[in-house]
């Protein structure tokens, strides 16, 4: 049992109301809410009033996705009229990474968004697009993951910080790959066989399977 605490919860008093609210608020079909529960079962234990309402409202406002509704609408809306673009975007973000609902605004979300926005000199709109592409970046640690990974790409591009920032802003999923197990070893392999490392090669380093990566090195070795 992934969440043994669930066994002690009332279906009618706890689980069903929470899932029903999430489904209606984010305009999810049955398959989407089922997938969300499988991916992030902890969602069943989040408070509607003290977590979900606040978190969805904050995400809309922080990422400039505010739908302009009254505060009370966030709790009492039946979801039937929530077809505006802003809520659709928040819904898509949460479906891609439902764990975002369990992250602290003050200790996690805001500091990480601030680091990303400042480090990349992003506008609010650019930050919104960036997070929407790869919302699970908000689960990464700045000091242990994000900052060292950015430094890796800067070094791999010969110290060209602007090229590295541009690459990562366009491809935020490149933050997802392990420095020790994938990126650094593949960079060394590319350099050993004389492959000129540019943005396209760095994308391959992260995205290619082992078979595709080594086939690429064989084709392009000097």
CSV table of C-alpha atoms in Angstrom, one decimal:
chain,number,residue,atom,x,y,z
A,1,UNK,CA,0.0,0.0,0.0
A,2,UNK,CA,1.6,3.2,-1.2
A,3,UNK,CA,-0.4,5.4,1.2
A,4,UNK,CA,-1.4,3.3,4.3
A,5,UNK,CA,-2.9,6.4,5.9
A,6,UNK,CA,-5.6,6.2,3.2
A,7,UNK,CA,-7.0,3.1,4.8
A,8,UNK,CA,-8.0,5.1,7.8
A,9,UNK,CA,-9.8,7.9,5.9
A,10,UNK,CA,-13.5,8.1,5.3
A,11,UNK,CA,-14.4,7.8,1.6
A,12,UNK,CA,-17.5,10.0,2.0
A,13,UNK,CA,-16.0,12.5,4.4
A,14,UNK,CA,-12.4,12.8,3.2
A,15,UNK,CA,-11.4,11.2,-0.1
A,16,UNK,CA,-14.5,11.6,-2.2
A,17,UNK,CA,-15.0,15.4,-1.5
A,18,UNK,CA,-11.4,16.2,-2.2
A,19,UNK,CA,-11.2,14.3,-5.5
A,20,UNK,CA,-14.5,15.6,-6.6
A,21,UNK,CA,-13.4,19.2,-5.9
A,22,UNK,CA,-10.1,18.7,-7.8
A,23,UNK,CA,-11.8,17.1,-10.7
A,24,UNK,CA,-14.4,19.8,-11.1
A,25,UNK,CA,-12.0,22.7,-10.3
A,26,UNK,CA,-9.4,21.6,-12.9
A,27,UNK,CA,-12.1,20.3,-15.3
A,28,UNK,CA,-10.7,16.8,-15.5
A,29,UNK,CA,-12.3,13.7,-17.0
A,30,UNK,CA,-12.4,10.4,-15.1
A,31,UNK,CA,-9.2,9.1,-16.8
A,32,UNK,CA,-7.3,12.3,-15.9
A,33,UNK,CA,-8.2,12.3,-12.2
A,34,UNK,CA,-7.5,8.5,-12.0
A,35,UNK,CA,-4.1,9.1,-13.5
A,36,UNK,CA,-3.4,12.0,-11.1
A,37,UNK,CA,-4.3,9.8,-8.1
A,38,UNK,CA,-2.0,7.0,-9.3
A,39,UNK,CA,0.8,9.4,-9.9
A,40,UNK,CA,0.4,11.4,-6.7
A,41,UNK,CA,-1.9,9.5,-4.2
A,42,UNK,CA,-1.1,12.1,-1.5
A,43,UNK,CA,-3.5,14.4,-3.3
A,44,UNK,CA,-6.3,12.6,-1.5
A,45,UNK,CA,-5.1,13.9,1.9
A,46,UNK,CA,-4.7,17.6,0.9
A,47,UNK,CA,-7.1,20.0,2.5
A,48,UNK,CA,-9.4,21.8,0.1
A,49,UNK,CA,-9.6,25.1,2.1
A,50,UNK,CA,-6.0,25.3,3.5
A,51,UNK,CA,-4.1,23.9,0.6
A,52,UNK,CA,-5.8,23.3,-2.8
A,53,UNK,CA,-7.7,26.5,-3.0
A,54,UNK,CA,-4.7,28.6,-1.9
A,55,UNK,CA,-2.2,26.7,-4.1
A,56,UNK,CA,-4.3,27.0,-7.3
A,57,UNK,CA,-5.0,30.7,-6.7
A,58,UNK,CA,-1.3,31.3,-6.0
A,59,UNK,CA,-0.2,29.6,-9.1
A,60,UNK,CA,-2.5,31.6,-11.3
A,61,UNK,CA,-1.4,34.8,-9.8
A,62,UNK,CA,2.3,34.1,-9.6
A,63,UNK,CA,2.5,32.8,-13.1
A,64,UNK,CA,0.2,35.5,-14.4
A,65,UNK,CA,-2.6,33.0,-15.0
A,66,UNK,CA,-5.2,34.8,-12.9
A,67,UNK,CA,-8.7,34.2,-14.2
A,68,UNK,CA,-10.0,37.3,-12.5
A,69,UNK,CA,-12.6,35.4,-10.4
A,70,UNK,CA,-13.7,36.4,-6.9
A,71,UNK,CA,-11.9,34.8,-4.0
A,72,UNK,CA,-15.1,32.8,-3.0
A,73,UNK,CA,-15.3,31.4,-6.5
A,74,UNK,CA,-12.2,29.3,-5.9
A,75,UNK,CA,-14.0,27.2,-3.4
A,76,UNK,CA,-17.6,27.3,-4.5
A,77,UNK,CA,-17.2,27.2,-8.3
A,78,UNK,CA,-18.7,24.0,-9.7
A,79,UNK,CA,-16.1,24.0,-12.5
A,80,UNK,CA,-18.7,24.2,-15.3
A,81,UNK,CA,-17.6,27.7,-16.2
A,82,UNK,CA,-13.9,27.4,-15.6
A,83,UNK,CA,-13.0,27.1,-19.3
A,84,UNK,CA,-10.8,30.2,-19.4
A,85,UNK,CA,-7.3,29.9,-20.7
A,86,UNK,CA,-5.6,30.7,-17.4
A,87,UNK,CA,-7.2,27.8,-15.5
A,88,UNK,CA,-6.7,25.4,-18.4
A,89,UNK,CA,-3.0,26.2,-18.2
A,90,UNK,CA,-2.8,25.6,-14.4
A,91,UNK,CA,-4.8,22.4,-14.9
A,92,UNK,CA,-2.3,21.2,-17.5
A,93,UNK,CA,0.6,22.1,-15.3
A,94,UNK,CA,-0.9,20.2,-12.3
A,95,UNK,CA,-1.7,17.2,-14.5
A,96,UNK,CA,1.9,17.0,-15.7
A,97,UNK,CA,3.2,17.3,-12.1
A,98,UNK,CA,0.5,16.8,-9.5
A,99,UNK,CA,3.2,16.8,-6.8
A,100,UNK,CA,3.3,20.6,-7.2
A,101,UNK,CA,0.1,20.7,-4.9
A,102,UNK,CA,2.1,19.3,-2.1
A,103,UNK,CA,5.0,21.7,-2.2
A,104,UNK,CA,5.3,24.7,0.2
A,105,UNK,CA,4.8,28.1,-1.4
A,106,UNK,CA,7.1,29.9,1.0
A,107,UNK,CA,9.8,27.2,1.3
A,108,UNK,CA,9.8,25.7,-2.2
A,109,UNK,CA,7.7,27.2,-5.0
A,110,UNK,CA,8.4,30.9,-4.6
A,111,UNK,CA,12.2,30.6,-3.9
A,112,UNK,CA,12.7,28.3,-6.9
A,113,UNK,CA,10.6,30.4,-9.2
A,114,UNK,CA,12.5,33.5,-8.1
A,115,UNK,CA,15.8,31.8,-8.7
A,116,UNK,CA,14.7,30.7,-12.2
A,117,UNK,CA,13.3,34.1,-13.1
A,118,UNK,CA,16.3,36.0,-11.9
A,119,UNK,CA,19.0,33.6,-13.3
A,120,UNK,CA,17.4,33.6,-16.7
A,121,UNK,CA,16.3,37.2,-16.6
A,122,UNK,CA,12.8,36.1,-17.5
A,123,UNK,CA,9.6,38.1,-17.8
A,124,UNK,CA,6.5,36.8,-16.0
A,125,UNK,CA,5.2,35.4,-19.3
A,126,UNK,CA,8.5,33.6,-20.1
A,127,UNK,CA,8.6,32.1,-16.6
A,128,UNK,CA,5.0,30.9,-17.0
A,129,UNK,CA,5.9,29.2,-20.3
A,130,UNK,CA,9.0,27.7,-18.8
A,131,UNK,CA,7.2,26.2,-15.8
A,132,UNK,CA,4.4,25.0,-18.0
A,133,UNK,CA,6.8,23.0,-20.2
A,134,UNK,CA,8.5,21.3,-17.2
A,135,UNK,CA,6.7,21.8,-13.9
A,136,UNK,CA,8.6,19.1,-12.2
A,137,UNK,CA,11.6,21.4,-12.2
A,138,UNK,CA,10.0,22.8,-9.0
A,139,UNK,CA,10.9,19.5,-7.2
A,140,UNK,CA,14.6,20.0,-8.0
A,141,UNK,CA,17.0,21.5,-5.4
A,142,UNK,CA,18.6,24.7,-6.5
A,143,UNK,CA,22.0,24.2,-4.8
A,144,UNK,CA,22.3,20.5,-5.5
A,145,UNK,CA,20.7,20.3,-9.0
A,146,UNK,CA,19.6,23.4,-10.8
A,147,UNK,CA,22.7,25.6,-10.2
A,148,UNK,CA,25.3,22.8,-10.9
A,149,UNK,CA,23.4,21.6,-14.0
A,150,UNK,CA,23.4,25.2,-15.4
A,151,UNK,CA,27.1,25.4,-14.7
A,152,UNK,CA,27.6,22.2,-16.6
A,153,UNK,CA,25.9,23.5,-19.7
A,154,UNK,CA,27.9,26.8,-19.5
A,155,UNK,CA,31.2,24.9,-19.2
A,156,UNK,CA,30.2,22.5,-22.0
A,157,UNK,CA,29.6,25.5,-24.3
A,158,UNK,CA,33.0,26.9,-23.6
A,159,UNK,CA,31.8,29.3,-20.9
A,160,UNK,CA,29.1,30.9,-23.1
A,161,UNK,CA,26.5,31.7,-20.4
A,162,UNK,CA,24.0,33.2,-22.8
A,163,UNK,CA,24.0,30.2,-25.1
A,164,UNK,CA,23.5,27.9,-22.2
A,165,UNK,CA,20.7,30.0,-20.8
A,166,UNK,CA,19.0,30.1,-24.2
A,167,UNK,CA,19.4,26.4,-24.6
A,168,UNK,CA,17.8,25.6,-21.2
A,169,UNK,CA,15.1,28.2,-21.5
A,170,UNK,CA,14.0,26.5,-24.8
A,171,UNK,CA,14.5,23.0,-23.4
A,172,UNK,CA,13.9,23.0,-19.6
A,173,UNK,CA,13.7,19.2,-19.5
A,174,UNK,CA,17.5,19.2,-19.9
A,175,UNK,CA,17.6,20.0,-16.2
A,176,UNK,CA,16.1,16.5,-15.6
A,177,UNK,CA,19.2,14.4,-16.4
A,178,UNK,CA,21.8,13.3,-13.9
A,179,UNK,CA,25.1,15.1,-14.0
A,180,UNK,CA,27.1,12.2,-12.6
A,181,UNK,CA,25.3,9.3,-14.4
A,182,UNK,CA,24.6,10.8,-17.8
A,183,UNK,CA,25.7,14.4,-18.7
A,184,UNK,CA,29.3,14.5,-17.4
A,185,UNK,CA,30.2,11.0,-18.7
A,186,UNK,CA,28.7,11.7,-22.1
A,187,UNK,CA,30.5,15.1,-22.4
A,188,UNK,CA,33.8,13.3,-21.7
A,189,UNK,CA,33.0,10.7,-24.3
A,190,UNK,CA,32.1,13.3,-26.9
A,191,UNK,CA,35.3,15.2,-26.2
A,192,UNK,CA,37.4,12.0,-26.4
A,193,UNK,CA,36.3,11.2,-29.9
A,194,UNK,CA,36.6,14.8,-31.1
A,195,UNK,CA,32.9,15.7,-31.4
A,196,UNK,CA,32.3,19.4,-31.4
A,197,UNK,CA,29.9,20.1,-28.5
A,198,UNK,CA,27.2,22.5,-29.4
A,199,UNK,CA,23.5,23.0,-28.4
A,200,UNK,CA,22.3,20.1,-30.6
A,201,UNK,CA,24.9,17.7,-29.1
A,202,UNK,CA,23.9,18.7,-25.6
A,203,UNK,CA,20.3,17.9,-26.3
A,204,UNK,CA,21.4,14.5,-27.6
A,205,UNK,CA,23.4,13.9,-24.4
A,206,UNK,CA,20.3,14.2,-22.3
A,207,UNK,CA,17.6,12.8,-24.6
A,208,UNK,CA,19.2,9.9,-26.4
A,209,UNK,CA,19.1,6.4,-25.2
A,210,UNK,CA,22.5,4.7,-24.9
A,211,UNK,CA,22.2,3.0,-28.3
A,212,UNK,CA,21.4,6.2,-30.0
A,213,UNK,CA,24.1,8.1,-28.2
A,214,UNK,CA,26.9,5.7,-29.1
A,215,UNK,CA,25.7,5.4,-32.7
A,216,UNK,CA,25.9,9.2,-32.9
A,217,UNK,CA,29.5,9.1,-31.5
A,218,UNK,CA,30.5,6.5,-34.0
A,219,UNK,CA,29.1,8.4,-36.9
A,220,UNK,CA,30.7,11.7,-35.9
A,221,UNK,CA,34.1,10.7,-34.4
A,222,UNK,CA,37.1,12.3,-35.9
